[in-house]
XYZ file of C-alpha atoms in Angstrom:
126
model
C 0.000 0.000 0.000
C 1.229 3.457 -0.877
C 1.983 5.912 1.917
C 0.776 8.964 0.020
C -2.573 9.908 -1.486
C -2.384 12.779 -3.910
C -5.597 14.165 -5.330
C -5.226 16.486 -8.293
C -8.275 18.251 -9.672
C -7.740 19.552 -13.183
C -10.523 21.780 -14.439
C -11.385 24.570 -16.815
C -11.989 28.077 -15.521
C -15.767 27.662 -15.928
C -15.852 25.026 -13.138
C -15.940 25.956 -9.464
C -16.649 22.442 -8.128
C -15.990 18.947 -9.369
C -18.823 16.808 -10.671
C -17.513 13.913 -8.561
C -20.177 13.870 -5.883
C -21.963 11.234 -3.847
C -25.570 10.804 -4.943
C -26.644 9.333 -1.609
C -25.048 11.846 0.779
C -24.394 14.831 -1.486
C -20.755 15.050 -0.381
C -18.046 16.106 -2.803
C -14.791 14.205 -3.133
C -12.838 16.862 -1.179
C -15.434 16.656 1.633
C -15.083 12.875 1.778
C -11.295 13.165 1.798
C -11.520 15.697 4.643
C -13.552 13.172 6.678
C -11.007 10.402 6.189
C -7.907 12.586 6.491
C -7.296 11.685 10.166
C -7.767 7.914 9.758
C -5.367 8.054 6.785
C -2.844 10.011 8.867
C -3.207 7.465 11.679
C -2.340 4.758 9.126
C 0.763 6.703 8.069
C -0.694 7.954 4.782
C -0.056 11.569 3.779
C -2.834 13.350 1.917
C -2.361 16.239 -0.478
C -4.779 18.150 -2.690
C -3.803 20.164 -5.757
C -6.119 22.227 -7.908
C -5.012 23.036 -11.439
C -6.852 25.285 -13.873
C -6.116 23.985 -17.364
C -5.376 26.267 -20.332
C -8.317 27.487 -22.391
C -7.012 25.458 -25.356
C -8.336 22.288 -23.683
C -11.814 23.800 -23.859
C -14.573 24.390 -21.346
C -16.175 21.780 -19.141
C -12.894 20.070 -18.254
C -13.288 18.247 -14.947
C -10.777 15.505 -14.240
C -9.766 14.128 -10.873
C -6.569 12.128 -10.511
C -5.805 9.985 -7.471
C -2.093 9.186 -7.297
C -1.888 10.039 -10.986
C -4.670 7.642 -11.950
C -7.990 8.930 -13.357
C -10.681 8.754 -10.683
C -13.395 7.703 -13.131
C -11.356 4.732 -14.380
C -10.715 3.585 -10.811
C -14.378 4.121 -9.933
C -15.558 2.054 -12.900
C -13.373 -0.844 -11.714
C -14.806 -0.585 -8.199
C -18.365 -0.315 -9.537
C -17.950 -3.322 -11.842
C -16.579 -5.413 -8.977
C -19.371 -4.272 -6.660
C -22.051 -5.043 -9.242
C -20.562 -8.469 -9.929
C -20.486 -9.365 -6.228
C -24.079 -8.204 -5.743
C -25.518 -9.737 -8.893
C -28.203 -12.363 -8.501
C -27.048 -15.916 -9.035
C -28.640 -18.082 -11.706
C -30.340 -20.086 -8.972
C -31.918 -16.930 -7.533
C -33.141 -15.941 -10.984
C -35.030 -19.221 -11.365
C -37.026 -18.957 -8.176
C -39.166 -16.328 -6.549
C -37.182 -13.902 -4.405
C -39.187 -12.591 -1.419
C -37.165 -9.425 -0.908
C -37.277 -6.447 -3.215
C -34.244 -6.100 -5.414
C -32.346 -2.858 -5.387
C -31.619 -1.181 -8.689
C -28.134 -2.318 -9.672
C -28.177 -0.406 -12.942
C -27.899 3.002 -11.307
C -24.879 4.922 -12.515
C -25.001 7.432 -9.650
C -21.938 7.398 -7.426
C -22.397 6.412 -3.803
C -20.169 7.543 -0.960
C -19.349 3.923 -0.123
C -18.026 3.278 -3.638
C -16.174 6.607 -3.723
C -14.388 5.604 -0.501
C -13.555 2.199 -2.008
C -12.137 4.015 -5.043
C -9.864 6.039 -2.769
C -8.627 2.803 -1.206
C -7.999 1.315 -4.648
C -5.868 4.345 -5.528
C -3.672 3.533 -2.520
C -2.967 0.005 -3.736
C 0.201 -0.658 -5.679
C -0.334 -1.316 -9.368
């Protein structure tokens, strides 16, 4: 596990906040990082945040978050795919009646739980 978590937010001048936000709690990525800053420090992990306004040549609407140099959205998609796979119904469950309501697994909205798991994935060695 890496001992440093660097978050870099690259954005165009028309953005004042990142679109990376938890749909269930409404917290932004910096807010979530602020909440886990002390537990990370207790584990010996340094946290840094850098904001970078990109040149106008890259256009408007630029909003990219990097965690330890890796694109957040790529890491998140790996976490989401793994989560969906682990929570998918088995073939046996599909063939019989399931008494409990099934939650919508197709939702693309980010949850705080999966955002936190994405942060942990960024700390793993490649």
